[in-house]
PDB file of C-alpha atoms in Angstrom:
ATOM      1  CA  MET A   1     260.049 136.089  64.676  1.00  0.00           C
ATOM      2  CA  LEU A   2     256.850 134.251  64.791  1.00  0.00           C
ATOM      3  CA  LEU A   3     254.178 134.869  62.468  1.00  0.00           C
ATOM      4  CA  ALA A   4     250.652 133.879  63.306  1.00  0.00           C
ATOM      5  CA  ILE A   5     249.255 132.463  60.167  1.00  0.00           C
ATOM      6  CA  SER A   6     245.269 131.621  60.073  1.00  0.00           C
ATOM      7  CA  GLY A   7     245.110 131.152  56.218  1.00  0.00           C
ATOM      8  CA  GLY A   8     243.413 134.104  55.532  1.00  0.00           C
ATOM      9  CA  PRO A   9     244.347 136.775  52.974  1.00  0.00           C
ATOM     10  CA  ASP A  10     245.950 139.010  55.893  1.00  0.00           C
ATOM     11  CA  SER A  11     247.895 136.584  57.584  1.00  0.00           C
ATOM     12  CA  LEU A  12     249.031 134.755  54.296  1.00  0.00           C
ATOM     13  CA  ALA A  13     250.282 138.147  52.765  1.00  0.00           C
ATOM     14  CA  LEU A  14     252.143 138.658  56.181  1.00  0.00           C
ATOM     15  CA  LEU A  15     253.717 135.511  55.443  1.00  0.00           C
ATOM     16  CA  LEU A  16     254.524 136.102  52.121  1.00  0.00           C
ATOM     17  CA  LEU A  17     256.384 139.536  52.827  1.00  0.00           C
ATOM     18  CA  ALA A  18     257.944 138.371  55.898  1.00  0.00           C
ATOM     19  CA  HIS A  19     259.466 135.480  54.327  1.00  0.00           C
ATOM     20  CA  GLN A  20     260.853 137.934  51.496  1.00  0.00           C
ATOM     21  CA  ALA A  21     261.926 140.239  53.813  1.00  0.00           C
ATOM     22  CA  ARG A  22     263.558 137.804  56.238  1.00  0.00           C
ATOM     23  CA  PRO A  23     264.094 134.559  54.654  1.00  0.00           C
ATOM     24  CA  GLY A  24     265.512 131.956  57.382  1.00  0.00           C
ATOM     25  CA  GLN A  25     264.383 134.188  60.486  1.00  0.00           C
ATOM     26  CA  VAL A  26     260.598 133.651  60.603  1.00  0.00           C
ATOM     27  CA  VAL A  27     258.905 130.625  61.950  1.00  0.00           C
ATOM     28  CA  ALA A  28     254.684 130.632  61.328  1.00  0.00           C
ATOM     29  CA  ALA A  29     252.056 129.133  63.636  1.00  0.00           C
ATOM     30  CA  THR A  30     248.349 128.265  63.057  1.00  0.00           C
ATOM     31  CA  VAL A  31     246.154 128.168  65.805  1.00  0.00           C
ATOM     32  CA  ASP A  32     243.347 125.579  65.539  1.00  0.00           C
ATOM     33  CA  HIS A  33     240.570 126.557  67.803  1.00  0.00           C
ATOM     34  CA  LYS A  34     238.339 123.504  66.974  1.00  0.00           C
ATOM     35  CA  LEU A  35     235.603 125.453  66.790  1.00  0.00           C
ATOM     36  CA  ARG A  36     234.539 124.746  63.176  1.00  0.00           C
ATOM     37  CA  PRO A  37     235.048 121.552  61.201  1.00  0.00           C
ATOM     38  CA  GLU A  38     237.082 122.817  58.345  1.00  0.00           C
ATOM     39  CA  SER A  39     239.617 124.259  61.057  1.00  0.00           C
ATOM     40  CA  ALA A  40     242.118 121.170  60.691  1.00  0.00           C
ATOM     41  CA  GLN A  41     241.987 121.028  56.989  1.00  0.00           C
ATOM     42  CA  GLU A  42     242.722 125.037  57.062  1.00  0.00           C
ATOM     43  CA  ALA A  43     245.782 124.475  59.421  1.00  0.00           C
ATOM     44  CA  GLU A  44     246.899 121.443  56.961  1.00  0.00           C
ATOM     45  CA  PHE A  45     246.705 124.108  54.113  1.00  0.00           C
ATOM     46  CA  VAL A  46     248.918 126.836  55.711  1.00  0.00           C
ATOM     47  CA  SER A  47     251.400 123.447  56.602  1.00  0.00           C
ATOM     48  CA  ASP A  48     251.813 122.736  52.909  1.00  0.00           C
ATOM     49  CA  LEU A  49     251.972 126.093  51.942  1.00  0.00           C
ATOM     50  CA  CYS A  50     254.776 127.012  54.261  1.00  0.00           C
ATOM     51  CA  ARG A  51     256.874 123.273  53.469  1.00  0.00           C
ATOM     52  CA  ASP A  52     256.626 124.170  49.750  1.00  0.00           C
ATOM     53  CA  ASN A  53     258.287 127.691  50.372  1.00  0.00           C
ATOM     54  CA  ASN A  54     260.726 125.695  53.144  1.00  0.00           C
ATOM     55  CA  MET A  55     259.670 127.773  56.281  1.00  0.00           C
ATOM     56  CA  PRO A  56     258.951 126.183  59.754  1.00  0.00           C
ATOM     57  CA  HIS A  57     255.495 125.919  60.522  1.00  0.00           C
ATOM     58  CA  MET A  58     253.800 124.134  63.615  1.00  0.00           C
ATOM     59  CA  ILE A  59     249.790 123.763  64.085  1.00  0.00           C
ATOM     60  CA  LEU A  60     248.742 124.879  67.619  1.00  0.00           C
ATOM     61  CA  ARG A  61     245.658 123.236  69.581  1.00  0.00           C
ATOM     62  CA  PRO A  62     244.145 124.266  73.317  1.00  0.00           C
ATOM     63  CA  ALA A  63     244.621 122.002  75.622  1.00  0.00           C
ATOM     64  CA  GLN A  64     240.545 122.489  76.657  1.00  0.00           C
ATOM     65  CA  PRO A  65     237.635 123.233  74.582  1.00  0.00           C
ATOM     66  CA  ILE A  66     236.751 126.951  74.046  1.00  0.00           C
ATOM     67  CA  SER A  67     233.813 127.823  75.962  1.00  0.00           C
ATOM     68  CA  GLY A  68     231.603 131.114  77.688  1.00  0.00           C
ATOM     69  CA  ASN A  69     232.461 134.066  75.221  1.00  0.00           C
ATOM     70  CA  ILE A  70     233.626 132.603  72.285  1.00  0.00           C
ATOM     71  CA  GLN A  71     235.496 135.414  70.470  1.00  0.00           C
ATOM     72  CA  SER A  72     237.051 136.695  74.198  1.00  0.00           C
ATOM     73  CA  ALA A  73     238.122 133.239  75.137  1.00  0.00           C
ATOM     74  CA  ALA A  74     239.234 132.180  71.699  1.00  0.00           C
ATOM     75  CA  ARG A  75     241.291 135.079  71.704  1.00  0.00           C
ATOM     76  CA  ALA A  76     243.103 134.451  75.205  1.00  0.00           C
ATOM     77  CA  ALA A  77     243.854 130.922  74.324  1.00  0.00           C
ATOM     78  CA  ARG A  78     245.164 131.907  70.932  1.00  0.00           C
ATOM     79  CA  TYR A  79     247.746 134.568  72.480  1.00  0.00           C
ATOM     80  CA  ALA A  80     248.773 132.173  75.370  1.00  0.00           C
ATOM     81  CA  LEU A  81     249.771 129.370  72.524  1.00  0.00           C
ATOM     82  CA  LEU A  82     251.679 131.938  70.444  1.00  0.00           C
ATOM     83  CA  GLU A  83     253.212 133.272  73.636  1.00  0.00           C
ATOM     84  CA  GLN A  84     254.451 130.150  74.629  1.00  0.00           C
ATOM     85  CA  ALA A  85     255.194 129.043  71.196  1.00  0.00           C
ATOM     86  CA  ALA A  86     257.440 131.958  70.973  1.00  0.00           C
ATOM     87  CA  GLN A  87     259.476 131.189  73.872  1.00  0.00           C
ATOM     88  CA  ASP A  88     259.694 127.709  72.826  1.00  0.00           C
ATOM     89  CA  HIS A  89     261.494 128.421  70.020  1.00  0.00           C
ATOM     90  CA  ALA A  90     263.459 131.553  70.873  1.00  0.00           C
ATOM     91  CA  CYS A  91     261.243 134.287  69.024  1.00  0.00           C
ATOM     92  CA  ALA A  92     261.983 137.681  69.999  1.00  0.00           C
ATOM     93  CA  PHE A  93     258.634 139.074  68.372  1.00  0.00           C
ATOM     94  CA  ILE A  94     255.084 137.849  67.545  1.00  0.00           C
ATOM     95  CA  ALA A  95     253.873 139.239  64.345  1.00  0.00           C
ATOM     96  CA  THR A  96     249.963 139.313  63.722  1.00  0.00           C
ATOM     97  CA  ALA A  97     248.523 140.626  60.244  1.00  0.00           C
ATOM     98  CA  HIS A  98     246.217 143.255  61.786  1.00  0.00           C
ATOM     99  CA  HIS A  99     245.879 146.040  59.037  1.00  0.00           C
ATOM    100  CA  GLY A 100     244.553 149.716  58.559  1.00  0.00           C
ATOM    101  CA  ASP A 101     240.992 148.651  57.993  1.00  0.00           C
ATOM    102  CA  ASP A 102     240.951 146.911  61.201  1.00  0.00           C
ATOM    103  CA  GLN A 103     242.406 149.794  62.970  1.00  0.00           C
ATOM    104  CA  LEU A 104     239.420 151.949  61.690  1.00  0.00           C
ATOM    105  CA  GLU A 105     237.171 149.512  62.574  1.00  0.00           C
ATOM    106  CA  THR A 106     238.582 148.938  66.107  1.00  0.00           C
ATOM    107  CA  LEU A 107     238.583 152.964  66.527  1.00  0.00           C
ATOM    108  CA  LEU A 108     234.741 153.423  65.628  1.00  0.00           C
ATOM    109  CA  MET A 109     233.864 150.316  68.046  1.00  0.00           C
ATOM    110  CA  ARG A 110     235.434 151.946  70.872  1.00  0.00           C
ATOM    111  CA  LEU A 111     233.917 155.345  70.334  1.00  0.00           C
ATOM    112  CA  ALA A 112     230.556 153.461  69.784  1.00  0.00           C
ATOM    113  CA  ARG A 113     231.229 151.847  73.554  1.00  0.00           C
ATOM    114  CA  GLY A 114     232.005 155.218  74.891  1.00  0.00           C
ATOM    115  CA  SER A 115     236.146 154.267  75.633  1.00  0.00           C
ATOM    116  CA  GLY A 116     238.428 156.011  77.301  1.00  0.00           C
ATOM    117  CA  VAL A 117     241.845 157.084  75.711  1.00  0.00           C
ATOM    118  CA  ASP A 118     243.287 153.659  76.450  1.00  0.00           C
ATOM    119  CA  GLY A 119     240.512 152.077  74.228  1.00  0.00           C
ATOM    120  CA  MET A 120     240.814 154.831  71.631  1.00  0.00           C
ATOM    121  CA  ALA A 121     244.320 153.832  71.432  1.00  0.00           C
ATOM    122  CA  ALA A 122     242.922 150.925  69.600  1.00  0.00           C
ATOM    123  CA  ILE A 123     245.397 148.564  67.704  1.00  0.00           C
ATOM    124  CA  ARG A 124     249.147 149.165  68.614  1.00  0.00           C
ATOM    125  CA  ALA A 125     251.806 148.542  66.460  1.00  0.00           C
ATOM    126  CA  LYS A 126     253.996 146.895  68.954  1.00  0.00           C
ATOM    127  CA  ASN A 127     252.599 145.797  72.485  1.00  0.00           C
ATOM    128  CA  GLY A 128     255.119 143.551  74.566  1.00  0.00           C
ATOM    129  CA  ARG A 129     256.549 141.057  72.009  1.00  0.00           C
ATOM    130  CA  ILE A 130     253.329 141.467  69.927  1.00  0.00           C
ATOM    131  CA  ILE A 131     253.948 143.401  66.618  1.00  0.00           C
ATOM    132  CA  ARG A 132     251.841 144.561  64.164  1.00  0.00           C
ATOM    133  CA  PRO A 133     253.733 145.504  60.780  1.00  0.00           C
ATOM    134  CA  MET A 134     250.540 145.390  58.258  1.00  0.00           C
ATOM    135  CA  LEU A 135     248.959 148.305  60.055  1.00  0.00           C
ATOM    136  CA  GLY A 136     249.787 150.610  57.069  1.00  0.00           C
ATOM    137  CA  PHE A 137     248.217 148.114  54.555  1.00  0.00           C
ATOM    138  CA  SER A 138     244.485 148.039  53.385  1.00  0.00           C
ATOM    139  CA  LYS A 139     242.699 144.955  53.393  1.00  0.00           C
ATOM    140  CA  ALA A 140     242.424 145.463  49.385  1.00  0.00           C
ATOM    141  CA  GLU A 141     246.004 145.542  49.317  1.00  0.00           C
ATOM    142  CA  LEU A 142     246.450 142.288  51.263  1.00  0.00           C
ATOM    143  CA  GLU A 143     244.220 140.432  48.947  1.00  0.00           C
ATOM    144  CA  GLU A 144     246.082 141.682  46.003  1.00  0.00           C
ATOM    145  CA  ILE A 145     249.142 140.179  47.255  1.00  0.00           C
ATOM    146  CA  CYS A 146     247.811 136.911  47.657  1.00  0.00           C
ATOM    147  CA  ALA A 147     246.585 137.096  44.173  1.00  0.00           C
ATOM    148  CA  ALA A 148     249.790 137.978  42.890  1.00  0.00           C
ATOM    149  CA  ALA A 149     251.221 134.806  44.243  1.00  0.00           C
ATOM    150  CA  GLY A 150     248.764 132.725  43.186  1.00  0.00           C
ATOM    151  CA  ILE A 151     247.362 131.533  46.061  1.00  0.00           C
ATOM    152  CA  GLU A 152     243.588 131.472  47.529  1.00  0.00           C
ATOM    153  CA  PRO A 153     242.918 131.939  50.765  1.00  0.00           C
ATOM    154  CA  VAL A 154     241.096 130.641  53.429  1.00  0.00           C
ATOM    155  CA  ARG A 155     237.623 132.327  54.242  1.00  0.00           C
ATOM    156  CA  ASP A 156     236.078 132.155  57.697  1.00  0.00           C
ATOM    157  CA  PRO A 157     232.512 132.306  57.430  1.00  0.00           C
ATOM    158  CA  SER A 158     232.281 133.962  60.695  1.00  0.00           C
ATOM    159  CA  ASN A 159     233.768 136.922  59.010  1.00  0.00           C
ATOM    160  CA  ASP A 160     230.658 137.611  57.305  1.00  0.00           C
ATOM    161  CA  ASN A 161     228.429 137.032  60.281  1.00  0.00           C
ATOM    162  CA  PRO A 162     226.939 140.417  61.438  1.00  0.00           C
ATOM    163  CA  ASP A 163     226.035 139.309  65.014  1.00  0.00           C
ATOM    164  CA  PHE A 164     229.671 140.094  65.759  1.00  0.00           C
ATOM    165  CA  ASP A 165     230.135 143.553  66.747  1.00  0.00           C
ATOM    166  CA  ARG A 166     233.329 143.687  64.535  1.00  0.00           C
ATOM    167  CA  VAL A 167     231.612 142.239  61.456  1.00  0.00           C
ATOM    168  CA  ALA A 168     228.574 144.446  61.830  1.00  0.00           C
ATOM    169  CA  MET A 169     231.103 147.749  61.914  1.00  0.00           C
ATOM    170  CA  ARG A 170     232.637 146.420  58.818  1.00  0.00           C
ATOM    171  CA  GLN A 171     229.368 145.824  57.012  1.00  0.00           C
ATOM    172  CA  TRP A 172     228.524 149.796  57.664  1.00  0.00           C
ATOM    173  CA  ILE A 173     231.701 151.335  56.654  1.00  0.00           C
ATOM    174  CA  ALA A 174     231.632 149.320  53.485  1.00  0.00           C
ATOM    175  CA  GLN A 175     228.228 150.950  52.972  1.00  0.00           C
ATOM    176  CA  ALA A 176     228.886 154.220  53.946  1.00  0.00           C
ATOM    177  CA  THR A 177     230.632 157.175  52.056  1.00  0.00           C
ATOM    178  CA  HIS A 178     233.370 158.178  54.814  1.00  0.00           C
ATOM    179  CA  PRO A 179     236.530 160.696  54.721  1.00  0.00           C
ATOM    180  CA  PHE A 180     238.514 157.908  56.952  1.00  0.00           C
ATOM    181  CA  GLN A 181     241.906 157.321  55.753  1.00  0.00           C
ATOM    182  CA  ILE A 182     244.547 154.390  56.806  1.00  0.00           C
ATOM    183  CA  GLU A 183     247.577 156.858  57.229  1.00  0.00           C
ATOM    184  CA  ARG A 184     245.441 159.159  59.631  1.00  0.00           C
ATOM    185  CA  THR A 185     243.568 156.694  61.581  1.00  0.00           C
ATOM    186  CA  ASN A 186     246.953 155.206  62.316  1.00  0.00           C
ATOM    187  CA  ARG A 187     248.062 158.732  63.296  1.00  0.00           C
ATOM    188  CA  THR A 188     245.399 159.404  65.689  1.00  0.00           C
ATOM    189  CA  ALA A 189     245.829 155.717  67.013  1.00  0.00           C
ATOM    190  CA  SER A 190     249.148 155.982  67.776  1.00  0.00           C
ATOM    191  CA  ALA A 191     248.697 159.754  69.294  1.00  0.00           C
ATOM    192  CA  LEU A 192     246.024 158.048  71.595  1.00  0.00           C
ATOM    193  CA  ALA A 193     248.556 155.529  72.416  1.00  0.00           C
ATOM    194  CA  ASP A 194     251.441 158.118  73.570  1.00  0.00           C
ATOM    195  CA  ALA A 195     248.651 159.540  75.351  1.00  0.00           C
ATOM    196  CA  ALA A 196     247.808 156.895  77.066  1.00  0.00           C
ATOM    197  CA  ASP A 197     251.519 155.936  78.115  1.00  0.00           C
ATOM    198  CA  ALA A 198     252.120 159.227  79.766  1.00  0.00           C
ATOM    199  CA  LEU A 199     249.275 159.000  81.886  1.00  0.00           C
ATOM    200  CA  SER A 200     250.362 155.537  82.900  1.00  0.00           C
ATOM    201  CA  TRP A 201     254.038 156.825  83.451  1.00  0.00           C
ATOM    202  CA  MET A 202     252.161 159.788  85.557  1.00  0.00           C
ATOM    203  CA  THR A 203     250.270 157.789  87.530  1.00  0.00           C
ATOM    204  CA  ALA A 204     253.296 155.471  88.681  1.00  0.00           C
ATOM    205  CA  VAL A 205     254.820 158.294  89.797  1.00  0.00           C
ATOM    206  CA  LEU A 206     251.451 159.678  91.910  1.00  0.00           C
ATOM    207  CA  ALA A 207     251.115 156.339  93.393  1.00  0.00           C
ATOM    208  CA  ALA A 208     254.507 156.095  94.550  1.00  0.00           C
ATOM    209  CA  GLU A 209     254.037 159.738  96.051  1.00  0.00           C
ATOM    210  CA  ARG A 210     250.626 159.691  96.948  1.00  0.00           C
ATOM    211  CA  THR A 211     249.479 156.119  98.169  1.00  0.00           C
ATOM    212  CA  THR A 212     250.505 154.330 101.351  1.00  0.00           C
ATOM    213  CA  GLN A 213     250.085 150.353 102.014  1.00  0.00           C
ATOM    214  CA  VAL A 214     249.627 149.326 105.715  1.00  0.00           C
ATOM    215  CA  ASP A 215     249.200 145.291 105.559  1.00  0.00           C
ATOM    216  CA  SER A 216     246.076 145.062 103.492  1.00  0.00           C
ATOM    217  CA  ALA A 217     244.742 148.896 103.860  1.00  0.00           C
ATOM    218  CA  ILE A 218     245.761 151.430 101.363  1.00  0.00           C
ATOM    219  CA  THR A 219     245.686 155.334 101.700  1.00  0.00           C
ATOM    220  CA  CYS A 220     245.217 157.257  98.525  1.00  0.00           C
ATOM    221  CA  ASP A 221     245.438 161.187  98.579  1.00  0.00           C
ATOM    222  CA  ALA A 222     244.097 162.120  95.175  1.00  0.00           C
ATOM    223  CA  ASN A 223     243.015 165.235  96.179  1.00  0.00           C
ATOM    224  CA  ALA A 224     243.237 168.570  93.712  1.00  0.00           C
ATOM    225  CA  LEU A 225     244.150 166.065  90.654  1.00  0.00           C
ATOM    226  CA  PRO A 226     242.601 165.974  87.524  1.00  0.00           C
ATOM    227  CA  ARG A 227     239.686 163.655  87.031  1.00  0.00           C
ATOM    228  CA  GLU A 228     241.608 161.259  84.628  1.00  0.00           C
ATOM    229  CA  LEU A 229     244.438 160.726  87.234  1.00  0.00           C
ATOM    230  CA  GLN A 230     242.069 160.541  90.058  1.00  0.00           C
ATOM    231  CA  ARG A 231     240.643 157.631  88.441  1.00  0.00           C
ATOM    232  CA  ARG A 232     243.720 155.768  87.343  1.00  0.00           C
ATOM    233  CA  LEU A 233     245.160 156.304  90.900  1.00  0.00           C
ATOM    234  CA  LEU A 234     241.979 154.324  92.061  1.00  0.00           C
ATOM    235  CA  LEU A 235     242.265 151.863  89.471  1.00  0.00           C
ATOM    236  CA  HIS A 236     246.092 151.238  90.858  1.00  0.00           C
ATOM    237  CA  CYS A 237     244.773 150.838  94.466  1.00  0.00           C
ATOM    238  CA  ILE A 238     242.052 148.427  93.391  1.00  0.00           C
ATOM    239  CA  SER A 239     244.405 146.370  90.874  1.00  0.00           C
ATOM    240  CA  GLN A 240     246.746 146.309  94.425  1.00  0.00           C
ATOM    241  CA  LEU A 241     244.051 144.516  96.537  1.00  0.00           C
ATOM    242  CA  GLU A 242     242.275 142.653  94.169  1.00  0.00           C
ATOM    243  CA  PRO A 243     244.445 142.084  90.951  1.00  0.00           C
ATOM    244  CA  SER A 244     241.731 139.736  88.942  1.00  0.00           C
ATOM    245  CA  LEU A 245     239.174 142.748  89.280  1.00  0.00           C
ATOM    246  CA  HIS A 246     238.792 144.861  86.167  1.00  0.00           C
ATOM    247  CA  PRO A 247     235.671 147.342  86.759  1.00  0.00           C
ATOM    248  CA  LYS A 248     234.190 149.186  83.563  1.00  0.00           C
ATOM    249  CA  GLY A 249     234.327 153.038  83.263  1.00  0.00           C
ATOM    250  CA  GLU A 250     231.044 153.561  84.300  1.00  0.00           C
ATOM    251  CA  ALA A 251     231.454 151.474  87.757  1.00  0.00           C
ATOM    252  CA  VAL A 252     234.448 153.433  88.204  1.00  0.00           C
ATOM    253  CA  ASP A 253     232.995 157.222  87.900  1.00  0.00           C
ATOM    254  CA  ARG A 254     230.147 156.662  89.920  1.00  0.00           C
ATOM    255  CA  LEU A 255     232.494 155.162  92.792  1.00  0.00           C
ATOM    256  CA  LEU A 256     234.546 158.113  92.258  1.00  0.00           C
ATOM    257  CA  VAL A 257     231.280 160.475  92.826  1.00  0.00           C
ATOM    258  CA  GLU A 258     230.755 158.428  96.235  1.00  0.00           C
ATOM    259  CA  LEU A 259     234.250 158.922  97.173  1.00  0.00           C
ATOM    260  CA  GLU A 260     234.174 162.697  96.561  1.00  0.00           C
ATOM    261  CA  ALA A 261     231.010 162.985  98.276  1.00  0.00           C
ATOM    262  CA  GLY A 262     232.492 160.988 101.539  1.00  0.00           C
ATOM    263  CA  LYS A 263     230.396 158.290 101.061  1.00  0.00           C
ATOM    264  CA  THR A 264     231.650 154.607 101.500  1.00  0.00           C
ATOM    265  CA  ALA A 265     231.178 152.055  98.626  1.00  0.00           C
ATOM    266  CA  MET A 266     231.880 148.772  97.571  1.00  0.00           C
ATOM    267  CA  ILE A 267     233.475 147.370  94.173  1.00  0.00           C
ATOM    268  CA  GLY A 268     234.106 144.007  94.121  1.00  0.00           C
ATOM    269  CA  ASN A 269     235.267 142.568  97.684  1.00  0.00           C
ATOM    270  CA  ILE A 270     236.826 146.273  98.233  1.00  0.00           C
ATOM    271  CA  LEU A 271     235.182 148.504 100.479  1.00  0.00           C
ATOM    272  CA  CYS A 272     236.305 152.243  99.617  1.00  0.00           C
ATOM    273  CA  ARG A 273     235.841 154.944 102.004  1.00  0.00           C
ATOM    274  CA  GLY A 274     235.664 158.339 100.893  1.00  0.00           C
ATOM    275  CA  GLY A 275     236.535 162.149 101.816  1.00  0.00           C
ATOM    276  CA  THR A 276     240.022 164.087 101.043  1.00  0.00           C
ATOM    277  CA  ARG A 277     241.619 160.767 101.567  1.00  0.00           C
ATOM    278  CA  TRP A 278     240.407 157.342 100.565  1.00  0.00           C
ATOM    279  CA  THR A 279     240.859 154.366 102.299  1.00  0.00           C
ATOM    280  CA  LEU A 280     240.806 150.858 100.726  1.00  0.00           C
ATOM    281  CA  THR A 281     240.331 147.726 102.355  1.00  0.00           C
ATOM    282  CA  PRO A 282     239.126 144.218 101.746  1.00  0.00           C
ATOM    283  CA  ALA A 283     235.654 143.923 102.625  1.00  0.00           C
ATOM    284  CA  PRO A 284     234.685 142.038 106.170  1.00  0.00           C
ATOM    285  CA  PRO A 285     233.177 138.660 105.512  1.00  0.00           C
ATOM    286  CA  ARG A 286     229.975 138.458 105.295  1.00  0.00           C
ATOM    287  CA  ARG A 287     227.779 137.320 107.926  1.00  0.00           C
ATOM    288  CA  ASP A 288     225.860 133.805 107.373  1.00  0.00           C
ATOM    289  CA  GLY A 289     222.169 135.052 107.549  1.00  0.00           C
ATOM    290  CA  GLY A 290     221.413 131.714 108.652  1.00  0.00           C
TER     291      GLY A 290
END
């Protein structure tokens, strides 16, 4: 099992517990995104800690500088590096230190954004080879584990920056009197994940029965289906023609309205014709207006 260890209290608690539960069966990895001057020293701190406890450790750094949407790009680079490291070291799983407070923050953030079933499934306990064994723990419990071991964790200043949505939500939760409990929050997220999996399974069955592709044209019969299944079939057809296109919920909802009205509309580079059956084709090349 590969452990993703940043040096913060959450991941250090994961490191300590995993080493105790599975001695000799874990490998630790720290991703240094090189976004802060202190990051190299923090990675070395984890490396020293692992060496002192006879645990193998590696420091992973992205080949290209992180740019654009920093949080999103850093996350993509982090998981790509962890996946490659797990493959190189024959690790069946990659464990991250997401905990119960993270789950609550994610659920409330998704709710605020108007997410559907997939988004409200929040942080899954298992997603491919990624596992999250700490979801049943609170942040305070993980801090206590580090304190009991006499370890002072790394503190990332970005975790206190309210310009980030998650930090703003975390601070709001800390200031509010609320009834949320970790066990119940995880139960809700798990139920929604099960519902999302069921809908994905049903969509695959319907796609086989109700869609036909000839060359680059897809015909879809979504007539009389529940709206969520119509929406998922539409997304399936879009992904078949343009895999890199990931339209947001509002754009898909608008397109559904157009198709149900028998109109023709565009999404990405796909021309969509509505009616009782939908037809999706790549849009014809644009003429040069010159």
